C-alpha cells in the first residue's frame, strides 16, 4: 500500500509512462524502483557506459550530450518532468545525461523495467509513441534551425521554455506575465541553437528593448508580450 501512496502523491503520474498502469500494476513496478535526487551538474548516465537504468524524471531539467569529433560537447536534447530517461533494449548509452538543475527521478533497473514492458503492452506502446514523437520533434527542429534567423530561433526557444514553465504551474493567473528561470546558460543556449553567445545576448537585448521580454536578473525571463514573441518566432 505504501507504494500506491507514493504514486498518488507523484506530481507527474498522469503524464508519465506509469499513467497506463493500474494501481495493482504500479505496486509491482514500485517494488523495482527507487527515488533518487541528483544535484545540478551531476551526471546520471555517461555515453558509452553500459545501459543499466531507466527512469521517469519527476522534477528538474536534464541535458542529453553528445561528444563532437574535436572533443567538445553538443547538447542534443533536454528532458523535463514526466519525460522518460534511458534506453530500454540498448546495450550501452548513446548520450551523456547530466542535470542542468537539481532533479529527482524514479529509477528502475533496465532489465527489470524491460520485463515490465513485456508484460504491459499499453505501457510499451506508450513508450514507442513517445519515442517516435521525440524523433519527429528532433527532425523538425533540425530542419527549422537550418532555415530560421537568429531572432526566430531565440523567440521560438523562449516560447518553448515558457510552455514548459506553464506545464509546471509557474504562472499565478492565466493572464499574468510569466516569469521563469532558463535552465541553460547563454552559452548553452547558443550551443543548442547553433549560434554564438554574442548573438544570443544581442537578440535577448533586442527583445528586451522592444518590450517583449524583461530580464529581471540571473537567468530569469519575463514574457511581457507573448503575441509579439510569437510573431518574432514566425517572422519570414
Tab-separated table of C-alpha atoms in Angstrom:
chain	number	residue	atom	x	y	z
A	1	UNK	CA	0.000	0.000	0.000
A	2	UNK	CA	2.920	2.374	0.659
A	3	UNK	CA	3.899	2.222	-2.997
A	4	UNK	CA	0.415	3.286	-4.068
A	5	UNK	CA	0.615	6.276	-1.716
A	6	UNK	CA	3.928	7.330	-3.277
A	7	UNK	CA	2.421	7.197	-6.753
A	8	UNK	CA	-0.722	9.020	-5.675
A	9	UNK	CA	1.424	11.916	-4.473
A	10	UNK	CA	3.548	11.919	-7.642
A	11	UNK	CA	3.144	15.218	-9.496
A	12	UNK	CA	3.690	13.629	-12.919
A	13	UNK	CA	1.706	10.427	-12.524
A	14	UNK	CA	-0.899	11.431	-15.124
A	15	UNK	CA	1.774	12.399	-17.687
A	16	UNK	CA	4.416	9.696	-17.199
A	17	UNK	CA	4.512	6.211	-18.701
A	18	UNK	CA	3.065	4.924	-15.436
A	19	UNK	CA	-0.255	6.562	-16.328
A	20	UNK	CA	-1.035	3.480	-18.410
A	21	UNK	CA	-0.832	1.166	-15.374
A	22	UNK	CA	-3.479	0.195	-12.837
A	23	UNK	CA	-2.847	0.644	-9.121
A	24	UNK	CA	-2.047	-3.071	-8.761
A	25	UNK	CA	0.479	-2.867	-11.608
A	26	UNK	CA	2.002	0.245	-10.038
A	27	UNK	CA	2.568	-1.737	-6.871
A	28	UNK	CA	4.598	-4.274	-8.857
A	29	UNK	CA	6.564	-1.571	-10.655
A	30	UNK	CA	7.377	0.288	-7.458
A	31	UNK	CA	8.892	-2.798	-5.857
A	32	UNK	CA	11.557	-2.412	-8.557
A	33	UNK	CA	12.007	1.356	-8.388
A	34	UNK	CA	13.585	3.888	-6.065
A	35	UNK	CA	13.646	7.648	-5.804
A	36	UNK	CA	16.956	9.383	-6.479
A	37	UNK	CA	17.905	13.046	-6.218
A	38	UNK	CA	20.809	14.481	-8.186
A	39	UNK	CA	22.274	17.966	-7.969
A	40	UNK	CA	22.915	20.468	-10.735
A	41	UNK	CA	25.959	19.437	-12.741
A	42	UNK	CA	25.835	15.799	-11.640
A	43	UNK	CA	25.924	13.180	-14.398
A	44	UNK	CA	23.390	10.361	-14.263
A	45	UNK	CA	24.498	8.387	-17.333
A	46	UNK	CA	27.753	8.510	-19.316
A	47	UNK	CA	27.781	7.883	-23.074
A	48	UNK	CA	29.391	4.550	-23.878
A	49	UNK	CA	28.753	3.055	-20.445
A	50	UNK	CA	26.573	0.005	-20.019
A	51	UNK	CA	22.912	0.989	-20.087
A	52	UNK	CA	21.723	-0.258	-16.704
A	53	UNK	CA	18.898	2.088	-15.640
A	54	UNK	CA	15.670	3.614	-16.880
A	55	UNK	CA	13.801	6.381	-15.105
A	56	UNK	CA	10.920	8.812	-15.022
A	57	UNK	CA	12.019	12.410	-14.447
A	58	UNK	CA	9.913	13.753	-11.569
A	59	UNK	CA	11.345	17.269	-11.299
A	60	UNK	CA	14.157	19.358	-12.731
A	61	UNK	CA	15.781	19.525	-16.172
A	62	UNK	CA	18.394	17.202	-17.680
A	63	UNK	CA	20.510	17.617	-20.800
A	64	UNK	CA	21.483	14.968	-23.341
A	65	UNK	CA	25.012	15.499	-24.590
A	66	UNK	CA	26.987	14.007	-27.465
A	67	UNK	CA	30.723	14.456	-27.970
A	68	UNK	CA	31.838	16.156	-31.189
A	69	UNK	CA	34.854	14.858	-33.154
A	70	UNK	CA	37.008	17.698	-31.774
A	71	UNK	CA	36.146	16.777	-28.189
A	72	UNK	CA	33.536	19.461	-27.468
A	73	UNK	CA	30.112	18.663	-26.016
A	74	UNK	CA	26.983	19.204	-28.075
A	75	UNK	CA	23.616	19.432	-26.322
A	76	UNK	CA	21.260	17.355	-28.448
A	77	UNK	CA	18.183	17.432	-26.232
A	78	UNK	CA	16.578	18.454	-22.963
A	79	UNK	CA	14.463	16.346	-20.628
A	80	UNK	CA	11.696	17.774	-18.460
A	81	UNK	CA	9.358	16.411	-15.748
A	82	UNK	CA	7.335	13.388	-16.984
A	83	UNK	CA	9.942	12.618	-19.669
A	84	UNK	CA	11.400	9.124	-19.820
A	85	UNK	CA	15.136	8.724	-19.228
A	86	UNK	CA	17.269	5.883	-20.546
A	87	UNK	CA	17.182	3.347	-23.366
A	88	UNK	CA	15.425	0.004	-22.881
A	89	UNK	CA	16.821	-2.815	-25.006
A	90	UNK	CA	20.100	-0.947	-25.567
A	91	UNK	CA	23.427	-2.416	-24.513
A	92	UNK	CA	25.109	0.931	-23.910
A	93	UNK	CA	24.110	4.556	-23.514
A	94	UNK	CA	24.305	6.742	-26.617
A	95	UNK	CA	24.347	10.068	-24.767
A	96	UNK	CA	25.663	11.512	-21.533
A	97	UNK	CA	22.783	12.722	-19.339
A	98	UNK	CA	23.581	15.489	-16.846
A	99	UNK	CA	21.415	17.581	-14.530
A	100	UNK	CA	21.001	21.230	-15.517
A	101	UNK	CA	19.106	21.825	-12.262
A	102	UNK	CA	18.610	19.833	-9.099
A	103	UNK	CA	16.421	16.921	-10.157
A	104	UNK	CA	14.507	13.967	-8.757
A	105	UNK	CA	13.941	10.725	-10.619
A	106	UNK	CA	12.144	7.432	-10.146
A	107	UNK	CA	14.772	4.896	-11.241
A	108	UNK	CA	14.397	1.257	-12.303
A	109	UNK	CA	16.986	-1.366	-13.250
A	110	UNK	CA	16.864	-1.579	-17.050
A	111	UNK	CA	16.488	-5.350	-17.284
A	112	UNK	CA	13.645	-5.408	-14.733
A	113	UNK	CA	11.923	-2.493	-16.490
A	114	UNK	CA	12.135	-4.345	-19.800
A	115	UNK	CA	10.308	-7.294	-18.230
A	116	UNK	CA	7.558	-4.932	-17.047
A	117	UNK	CA	7.238	-3.530	-20.574
A	118	UNK	CA	6.891	-7.028	-21.998
A	119	UNK	CA	4.048	-7.769	-19.572
A	120	UNK	CA	2.226	-4.453	-20.108
A	121	UNK	CA	1.509	-3.781	-23.760
A	122	UNK	CA	-0.126	-0.397	-23.103
A	123	UNK	CA	2.997	0.989	-21.444
A	124	UNK	CA	5.226	-0.474	-24.131
A	125	UNK	CA	3.035	1.129	-26.796
A	126	UNK	CA	3.074	4.484	-24.997
A	127	UNK	CA	6.875	4.389	-24.795
A	128	UNK	CA	7.048	3.651	-28.528
A	129	UNK	CA	4.674	6.523	-29.275
A	130	UNK	CA	6.755	8.925	-27.182
A	131	UNK	CA	9.985	7.743	-28.767
A	132	UNK	CA	8.599	8.291	-32.258
A	133	UNK	CA	7.197	11.678	-31.255
A	134	UNK	CA	10.578	12.732	-29.851
A	135	UNK	CA	12.241	11.621	-33.078
A	136	UNK	CA	9.745	13.666	-35.065
A	137	UNK	CA	10.379	16.730	-32.909
A	138	UNK	CA	14.131	16.314	-33.337
A	139	UNK	CA	13.808	16.089	-37.114
A	140	UNK	CA	11.555	19.139	-37.220
A	141	UNK	CA	13.979	21.063	-35.012
A	142	UNK	CA	16.924	20.233	-37.265
A	143	UNK	CA	15.008	21.383	-40.337
A	144	UNK	CA	13.807	24.563	-38.605
A	145	UNK	CA	17.211	25.544	-37.264
A	146	UNK	CA	18.667	25.269	-40.752
A	147	UNK	CA	16.331	27.921	-42.158
A	148	UNK	CA	15.482	30.167	-39.182
A	149	UNK	CA	17.069	33.515	-38.451
A	150	UNK	CA	18.747	34.148	-35.103
A	151	UNK	CA	15.706	36.167	-33.998
A	152	UNK	CA	13.321	33.332	-34.855
A	153	UNK	CA	15.485	30.799	-33.051
A	154	UNK	CA	15.653	32.822	-29.828
A	155	UNK	CA	11.947	33.704	-29.870
A	156	UNK	CA	10.957	30.104	-30.525
A	157	UNK	CA	13.273	28.859	-27.794
A	158	UNK	CA	11.797	31.277	-25.243
A	159	UNK	CA	8.258	30.242	-26.194
A	160	UNK	CA	9.195	26.589	-25.722
A	161	UNK	CA	10.712	27.339	-22.309
A	162	UNK	CA	7.599	29.321	-21.383
A	163	UNK	CA	5.310	26.442	-22.351
A	164	UNK	CA	7.380	24.087	-20.198
A	165	UNK	CA	7.142	26.523	-17.313
A	166	UNK	CA	3.370	26.782	-17.742
A	167	UNK	CA	3.110	22.997	-17.556
A	168	UNK	CA	4.949	23.195	-14.236
A	169	UNK	CA	2.374	25.650	-12.913
A	170	UNK	CA	4.598	28.701	-12.536
A	171	UNK	CA	2.010	31.250	-13.709
A	172	UNK	CA	-0.065	32.678	-10.855
A	173	UNK	CA	-3.020	33.696	-13.042
A	174	UNK	CA	-3.857	32.867	-16.690
A	175	UNK	CA	-3.360	36.441	-17.946
A	176	UNK	CA	-0.340	37.396	-15.862
A	177	UNK	CA	3.083	37.954	-17.446
A	178	UNK	CA	5.081	34.771	-16.998
A	179	UNK	CA	8.441	34.785	-15.252
A	180	UNK	CA	10.606	31.670	-15.234
A	181	UNK	CA	14.254	30.699	-14.932
A	182	UNK	CA	16.033	29.424	-18.008
A	183	UNK	CA	17.647	26.038	-17.336
A	184	UNK	CA	20.522	26.875	-19.695
A	185	UNK	CA	23.280	29.456	-19.647
A	186	UNK	CA	23.518	31.716	-22.678
A	187	UNK	CA	26.483	29.675	-23.827
A	188	UNK	CA	24.396	26.501	-23.665
A	189	UNK	CA	21.510	28.201	-25.483
A	190	UNK	CA	23.993	29.153	-28.203
A	191	UNK	CA	25.132	25.533	-28.348
A	192	UNK	CA	21.583	24.203	-28.701
A	193	UNK	CA	20.550	26.757	-31.340
A	194	UNK	CA	23.749	26.825	-33.368
A	195	UNK	CA	24.510	30.468	-32.543
A	196	UNK	CA	27.290	32.356	-30.794
A	197	UNK	CA	26.973	33.621	-27.227
A	198	UNK	CA	27.216	37.180	-28.560
A	199	UNK	CA	24.302	36.595	-30.929
A	200	UNK	CA	22.160	35.111	-28.164
A	201	UNK	CA	22.873	38.093	-25.894
A	202	UNK	CA	22.212	40.566	-28.707
A	203	UNK	CA	18.866	39.019	-29.618
A	204	UNK	CA	17.753	38.851	-25.970
A	205	UNK	CA	18.652	42.521	-25.568
A	206	UNK	CA	16.660	43.454	-28.673
A	207	UNK	CA	13.599	41.639	-27.343
A	208	UNK	CA	14.032	43.454	-24.033
A	209	UNK	CA	14.337	46.877	-25.693
A	210	UNK	CA	11.207	46.117	-27.750
A	211	UNK	CA	9.306	45.469	-24.520
A	212	UNK	CA	8.569	41.859	-25.491
A	213	UNK	CA	10.507	40.342	-22.617
A	214	UNK	CA	12.058	41.561	-19.386
A	215	UNK	CA	15.249	40.248	-17.809
A	216	UNK	CA	14.845	40.670	-14.026
A	217	UNK	CA	18.264	39.207	-13.260
A	218	UNK	CA	20.192	35.957	-13.273
A	219	UNK	CA	18.554	33.520	-15.688
A	220	UNK	CA	15.047	34.879	-15.087
A	221	UNK	CA	12.928	35.869	-18.091
A	222	UNK	CA	9.517	37.530	-18.096
A	223	UNK	CA	7.336	37.185	-21.194
A	224	UNK	CA	5.724	40.623	-21.323
A	225	UNK	CA	4.073	40.298	-24.765
A	226	UNK	CA	3.534	36.658	-25.765
A	227	UNK	CA	1.764	37.539	-29.030
A	228	UNK	CA	4.674	39.724	-30.152
A	229	UNK	CA	7.130	36.974	-29.221
A	230	UNK	CA	5.142	34.507	-31.324
A	231	UNK	CA	5.249	36.967	-34.229
A	232	UNK	CA	9.044	37.168	-33.897
A	233	UNK	CA	9.279	33.393	-33.878
A	234	UNK	CA	7.207	33.155	-37.061
A	235	UNK	CA	8.731	36.101	-38.915
A	236	UNK	CA	9.614	35.479	-42.516
